[in-house]
One Martini backbone bead per residue (centre of mass of N, CA, C, O) as a GRO file, in nm:
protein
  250
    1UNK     BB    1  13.078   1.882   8.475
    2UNK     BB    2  12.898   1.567   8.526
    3UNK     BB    3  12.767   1.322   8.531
    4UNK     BB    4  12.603   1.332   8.831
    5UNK     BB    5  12.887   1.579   8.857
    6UNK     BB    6  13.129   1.361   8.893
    7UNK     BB    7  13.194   1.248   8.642
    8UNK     BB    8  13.520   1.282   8.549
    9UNK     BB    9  13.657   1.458   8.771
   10UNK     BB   10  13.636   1.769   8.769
   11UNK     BB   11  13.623   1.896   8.996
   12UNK     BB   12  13.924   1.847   9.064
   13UNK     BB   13  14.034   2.082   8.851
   14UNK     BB   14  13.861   2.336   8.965
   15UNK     BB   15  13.980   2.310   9.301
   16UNK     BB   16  14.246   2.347   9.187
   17UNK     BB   17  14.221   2.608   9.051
   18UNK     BB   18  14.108   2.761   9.282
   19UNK     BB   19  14.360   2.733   9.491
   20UNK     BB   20  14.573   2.862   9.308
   21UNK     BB   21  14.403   3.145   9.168
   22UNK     BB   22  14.232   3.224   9.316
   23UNK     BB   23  14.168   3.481   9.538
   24UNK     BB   24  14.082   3.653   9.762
   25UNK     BB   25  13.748   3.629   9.777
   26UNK     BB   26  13.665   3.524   9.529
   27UNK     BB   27  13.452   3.419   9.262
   28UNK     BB   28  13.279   3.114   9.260
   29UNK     BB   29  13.126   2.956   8.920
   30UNK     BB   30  12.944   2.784   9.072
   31UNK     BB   31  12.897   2.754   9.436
   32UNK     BB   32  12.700   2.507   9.419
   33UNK     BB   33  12.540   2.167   9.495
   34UNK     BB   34  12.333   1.900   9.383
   35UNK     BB   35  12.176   1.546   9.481
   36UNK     BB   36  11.922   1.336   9.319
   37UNK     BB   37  11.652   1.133   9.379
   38UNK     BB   38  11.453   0.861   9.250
   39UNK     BB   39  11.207   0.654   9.134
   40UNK     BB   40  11.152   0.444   8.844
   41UNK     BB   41  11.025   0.282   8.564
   42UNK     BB   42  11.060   0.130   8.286
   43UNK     BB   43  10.976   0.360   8.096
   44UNK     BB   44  11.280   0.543   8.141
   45UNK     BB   45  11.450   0.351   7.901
   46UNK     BB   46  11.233   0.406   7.634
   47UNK     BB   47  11.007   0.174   7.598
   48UNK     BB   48  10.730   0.286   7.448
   49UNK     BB   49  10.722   0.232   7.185
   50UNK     BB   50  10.696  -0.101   7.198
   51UNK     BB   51  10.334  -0.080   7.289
   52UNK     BB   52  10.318   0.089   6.990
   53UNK     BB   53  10.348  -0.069   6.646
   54UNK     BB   54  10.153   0.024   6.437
   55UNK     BB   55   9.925  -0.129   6.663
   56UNK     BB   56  10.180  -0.308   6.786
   57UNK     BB   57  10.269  -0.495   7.049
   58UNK     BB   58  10.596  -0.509   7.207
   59UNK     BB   59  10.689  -0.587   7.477
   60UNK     BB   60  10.849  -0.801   7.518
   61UNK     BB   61  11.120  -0.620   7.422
   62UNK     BB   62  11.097  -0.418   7.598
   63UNK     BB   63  11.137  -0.643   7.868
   64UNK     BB   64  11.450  -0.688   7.776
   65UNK     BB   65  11.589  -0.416   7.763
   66UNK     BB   66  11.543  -0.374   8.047
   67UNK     BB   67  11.711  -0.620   8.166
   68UNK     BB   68  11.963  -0.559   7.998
   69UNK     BB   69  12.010  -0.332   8.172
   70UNK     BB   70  12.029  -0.470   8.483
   71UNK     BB   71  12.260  -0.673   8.394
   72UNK     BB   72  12.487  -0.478   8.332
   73UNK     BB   73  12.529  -0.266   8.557
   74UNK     BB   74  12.455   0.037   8.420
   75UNK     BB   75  12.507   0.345   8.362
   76UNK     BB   76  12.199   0.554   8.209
   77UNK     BB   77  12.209   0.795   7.972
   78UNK     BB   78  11.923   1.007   7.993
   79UNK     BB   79  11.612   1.094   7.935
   80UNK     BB   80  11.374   1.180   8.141
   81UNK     BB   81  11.045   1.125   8.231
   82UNK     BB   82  10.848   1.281   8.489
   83UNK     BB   83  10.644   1.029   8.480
   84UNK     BB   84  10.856   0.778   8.521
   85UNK     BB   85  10.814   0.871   8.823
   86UNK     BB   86  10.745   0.697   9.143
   87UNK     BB   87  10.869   0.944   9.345
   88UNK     BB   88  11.010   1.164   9.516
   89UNK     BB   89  11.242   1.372   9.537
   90UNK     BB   90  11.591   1.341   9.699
   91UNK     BB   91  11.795   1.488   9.851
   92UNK     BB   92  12.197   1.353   9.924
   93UNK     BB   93  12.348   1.593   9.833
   94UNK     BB   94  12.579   1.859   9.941
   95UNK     BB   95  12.832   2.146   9.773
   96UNK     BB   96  13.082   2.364   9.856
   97UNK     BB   97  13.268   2.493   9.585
   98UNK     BB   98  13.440   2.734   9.801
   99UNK     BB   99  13.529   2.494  10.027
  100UNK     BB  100  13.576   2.229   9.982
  101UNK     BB  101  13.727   1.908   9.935
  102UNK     BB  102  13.765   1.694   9.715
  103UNK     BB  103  13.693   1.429   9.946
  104UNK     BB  104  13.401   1.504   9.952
  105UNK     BB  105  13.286   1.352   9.671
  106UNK     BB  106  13.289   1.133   9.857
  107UNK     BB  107  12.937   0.923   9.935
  108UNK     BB  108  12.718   0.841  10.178
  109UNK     BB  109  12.356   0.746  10.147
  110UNK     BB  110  12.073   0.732  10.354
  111UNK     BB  111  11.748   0.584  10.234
  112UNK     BB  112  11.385   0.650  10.134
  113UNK     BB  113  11.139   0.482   9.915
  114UNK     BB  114  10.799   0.627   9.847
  115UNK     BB  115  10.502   0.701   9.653
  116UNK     BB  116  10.493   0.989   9.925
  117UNK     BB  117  10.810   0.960  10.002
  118UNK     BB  118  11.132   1.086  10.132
  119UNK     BB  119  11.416   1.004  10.294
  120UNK     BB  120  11.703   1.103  10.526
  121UNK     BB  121  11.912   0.961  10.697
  122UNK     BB  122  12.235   0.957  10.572
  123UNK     BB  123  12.524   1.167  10.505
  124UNK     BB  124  12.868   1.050  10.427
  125UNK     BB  125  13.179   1.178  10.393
  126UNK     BB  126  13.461   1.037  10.277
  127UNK     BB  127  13.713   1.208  10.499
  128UNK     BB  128  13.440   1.351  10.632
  129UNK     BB  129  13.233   1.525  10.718
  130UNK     BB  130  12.912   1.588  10.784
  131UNK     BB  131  12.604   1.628  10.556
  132UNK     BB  132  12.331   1.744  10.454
  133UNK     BB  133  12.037   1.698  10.361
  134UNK     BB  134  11.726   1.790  10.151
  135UNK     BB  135  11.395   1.778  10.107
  136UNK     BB  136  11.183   1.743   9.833
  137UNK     BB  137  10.852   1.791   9.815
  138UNK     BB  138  10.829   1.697   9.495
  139UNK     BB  139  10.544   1.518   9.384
  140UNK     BB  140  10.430   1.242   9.094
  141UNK     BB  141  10.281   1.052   9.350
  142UNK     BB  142   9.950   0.994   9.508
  143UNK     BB  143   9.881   0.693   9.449
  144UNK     BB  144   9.746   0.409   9.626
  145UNK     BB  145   9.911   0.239   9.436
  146UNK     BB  146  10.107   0.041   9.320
  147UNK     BB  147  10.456   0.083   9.278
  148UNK     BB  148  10.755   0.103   9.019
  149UNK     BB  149  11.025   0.046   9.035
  150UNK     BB  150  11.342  -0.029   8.853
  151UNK     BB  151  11.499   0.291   8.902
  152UNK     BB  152  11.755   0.553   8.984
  153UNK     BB  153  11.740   0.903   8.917
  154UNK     BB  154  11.997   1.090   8.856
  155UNK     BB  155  12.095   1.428   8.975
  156UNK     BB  156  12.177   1.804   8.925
  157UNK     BB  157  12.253   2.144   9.092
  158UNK     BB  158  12.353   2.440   9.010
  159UNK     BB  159  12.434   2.779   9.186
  160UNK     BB  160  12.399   3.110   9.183
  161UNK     BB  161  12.449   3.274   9.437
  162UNK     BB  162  12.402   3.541   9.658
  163UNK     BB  163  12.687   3.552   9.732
  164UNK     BB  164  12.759   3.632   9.436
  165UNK     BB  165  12.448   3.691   9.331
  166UNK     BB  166  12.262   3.923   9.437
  167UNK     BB  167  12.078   4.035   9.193
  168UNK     BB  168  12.097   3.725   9.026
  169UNK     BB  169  12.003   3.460   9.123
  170UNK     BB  170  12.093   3.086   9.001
  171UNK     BB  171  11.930   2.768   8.857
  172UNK     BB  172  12.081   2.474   8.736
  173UNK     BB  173  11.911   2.199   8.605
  174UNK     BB  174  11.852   1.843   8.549
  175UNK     BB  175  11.593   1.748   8.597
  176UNK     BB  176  11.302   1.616   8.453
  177UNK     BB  177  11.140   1.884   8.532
  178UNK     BB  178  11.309   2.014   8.331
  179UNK     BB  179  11.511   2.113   8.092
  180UNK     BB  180  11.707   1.968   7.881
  181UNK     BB  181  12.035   1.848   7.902
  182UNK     BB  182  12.349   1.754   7.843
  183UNK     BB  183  12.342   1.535   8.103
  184UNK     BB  184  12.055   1.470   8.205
  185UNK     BB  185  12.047   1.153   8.320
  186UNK     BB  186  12.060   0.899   8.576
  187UNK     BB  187  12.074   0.501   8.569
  188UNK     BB  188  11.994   0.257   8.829
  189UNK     BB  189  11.954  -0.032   8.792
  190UNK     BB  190  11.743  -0.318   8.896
  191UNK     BB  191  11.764  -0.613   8.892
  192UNK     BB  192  11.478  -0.587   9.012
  193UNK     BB  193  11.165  -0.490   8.991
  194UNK     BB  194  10.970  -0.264   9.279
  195UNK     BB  195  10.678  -0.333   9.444
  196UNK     BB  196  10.440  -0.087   9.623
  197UNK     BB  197  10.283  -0.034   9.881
  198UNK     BB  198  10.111   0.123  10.102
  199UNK     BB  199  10.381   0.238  10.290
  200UNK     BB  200  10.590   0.115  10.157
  201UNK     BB  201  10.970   0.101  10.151
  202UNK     BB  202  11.267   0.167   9.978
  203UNK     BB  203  11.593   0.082  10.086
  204UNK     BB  204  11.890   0.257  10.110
  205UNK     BB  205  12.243   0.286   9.924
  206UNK     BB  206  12.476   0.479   9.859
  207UNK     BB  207  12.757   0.534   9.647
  208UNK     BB  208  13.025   0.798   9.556
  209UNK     BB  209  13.363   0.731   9.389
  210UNK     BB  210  13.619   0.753   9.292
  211UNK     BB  211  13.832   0.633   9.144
  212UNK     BB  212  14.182   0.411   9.197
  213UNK     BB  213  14.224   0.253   8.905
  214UNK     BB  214  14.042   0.487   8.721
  215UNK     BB  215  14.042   0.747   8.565
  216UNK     BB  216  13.761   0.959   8.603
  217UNK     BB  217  13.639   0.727   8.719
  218UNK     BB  218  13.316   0.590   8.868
  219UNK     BB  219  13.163   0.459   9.192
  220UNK     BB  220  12.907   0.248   9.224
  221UNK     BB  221  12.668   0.195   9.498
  222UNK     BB  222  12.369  -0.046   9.588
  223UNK     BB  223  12.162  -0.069   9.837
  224UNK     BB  224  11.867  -0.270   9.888
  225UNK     BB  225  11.545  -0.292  10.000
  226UNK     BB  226  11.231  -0.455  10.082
  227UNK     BB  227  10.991  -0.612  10.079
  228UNK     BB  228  10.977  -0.970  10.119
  229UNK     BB  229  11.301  -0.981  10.084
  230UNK     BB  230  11.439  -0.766   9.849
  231UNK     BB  231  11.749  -0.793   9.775
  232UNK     BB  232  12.056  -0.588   9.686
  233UNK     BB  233  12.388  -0.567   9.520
  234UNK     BB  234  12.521  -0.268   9.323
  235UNK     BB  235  12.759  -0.224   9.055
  236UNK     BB  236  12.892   0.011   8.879
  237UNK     BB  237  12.944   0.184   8.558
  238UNK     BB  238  13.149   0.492   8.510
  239UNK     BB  239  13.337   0.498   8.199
  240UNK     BB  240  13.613   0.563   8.039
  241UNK     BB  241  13.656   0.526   7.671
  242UNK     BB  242  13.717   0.517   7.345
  243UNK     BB  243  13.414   0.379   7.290
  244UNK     BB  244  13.196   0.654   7.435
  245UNK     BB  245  13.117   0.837   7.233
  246UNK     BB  246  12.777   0.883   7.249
  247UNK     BB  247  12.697   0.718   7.506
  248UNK     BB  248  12.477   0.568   7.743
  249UNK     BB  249  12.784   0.488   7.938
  250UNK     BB  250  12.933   0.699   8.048
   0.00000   0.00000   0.00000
């Protein structure tokens, strides 16, 4: 598993060999997956330090490095405060490890995030049948002021199934929510953040889809559009380099 589940495109190794060596019958650990999207502020980033630095504001520097974030349009892997949430979480994506086709792991969903609901228009693999995905109904902002989105952070879970773990099914999440994980979350920074009034949602289109260009490496675009006529198509990087470990770009 990478980043976000599918970077650097490990599934692909997993499911050949289970095609290859699983036995007939034989239990594939985790046997399930799931894709799940927020919306974040730009708190997000981690730049709360320069709010008061030794008593003294430096927010300026703060939004500097949001934006410096939001216009290389990279997708930045760091573990997120669950504070920093302002969308209830909403799964966008689902995956039987047991039984997928390679071809499954490319995808695109249409959605919308609102400051106390998430929808999930549809989710359609790319070569491949359309599959559902559930709505999270746990939400961390109940408020009915304007909330900013600034970033989308994606995570995912994976379960060892009653289907094979009939006596202790567990459920590793790399949520927010969760205890920080190696993978932590992934951000994708919105060219510019998006304020929204109760009532409104910012409608998403999300796409990821292995490179066919640079392997192991992963493609992802986003259309989103707000109310007052906000909107934008954003192409993320999310590649292997020689001089990205220990990178926030990996």
């Amino acid at each position: 598993m990478g980043y976000g589940l599918l970077f650097e495109c490990m599934l692909d190794s997993l499911l050949a060999a289970r095609d290859r060596w699983l036995a007939p019958g034989g239990a594939l650990l985790p046997d399930l997956a799931s894709i799940s999207v927020a919306g974040a502020s730009r708190a997000a980033f981690g730049t709360a330090f320069w709010q008061d630095v030794y008593g003294f504001s430096m927010q300026p520097i703060a939004d500097e490095l949001a934006a410096a974030a939001a216009a290389e349009a990279q997708v930045v892997v760091r573990a997120v405060d669950p504070a920093c949430l302002t969308t209830p979480p909403l799964q966008v994506q689902s995956l039987d490890l047991a039984t997928m086709s390679p071809a499954q792991q490319d995808f695109t969903a249409h959605f919308t995030l609102s400051a106390t609901s998430a929808a999930l228009v549809s989710s359609d693999k790319v070569d491949a049948a359309s599959g559902d995905a559930s709505d999270d109904s746990r939400s961390t902002s109940s408020s009915s002021d304007a909330v900013e989105i600034a970033a989308l952070v994606l995570w995912f879970d994976v379960e060892f199934s009653a289907r094979f773990c009939k006596e202790h099914p567990v459920t590793l999440s790399t949520s927010p929510h969760s205890p920080v994980t190696h993978w932590a979350q992934a951000l994708l920074p919105l060219a510019s953040p998006v304020r929204l009034r109760p009532g409104q949602a910012l409608r998403c289109r999300l796409s990821m889809a292995r490179s066919r260009a640079r392997h192991r490496s992963l493609d992802m675009s986003l259309e989103y559009s707000a109310p007052g006529g906000q909107a934008a198509t954003r192409i993320y990087s999310m590649e292997v380099s020689s001089s990205s470990a220990g990178s926030s770009n990996r």
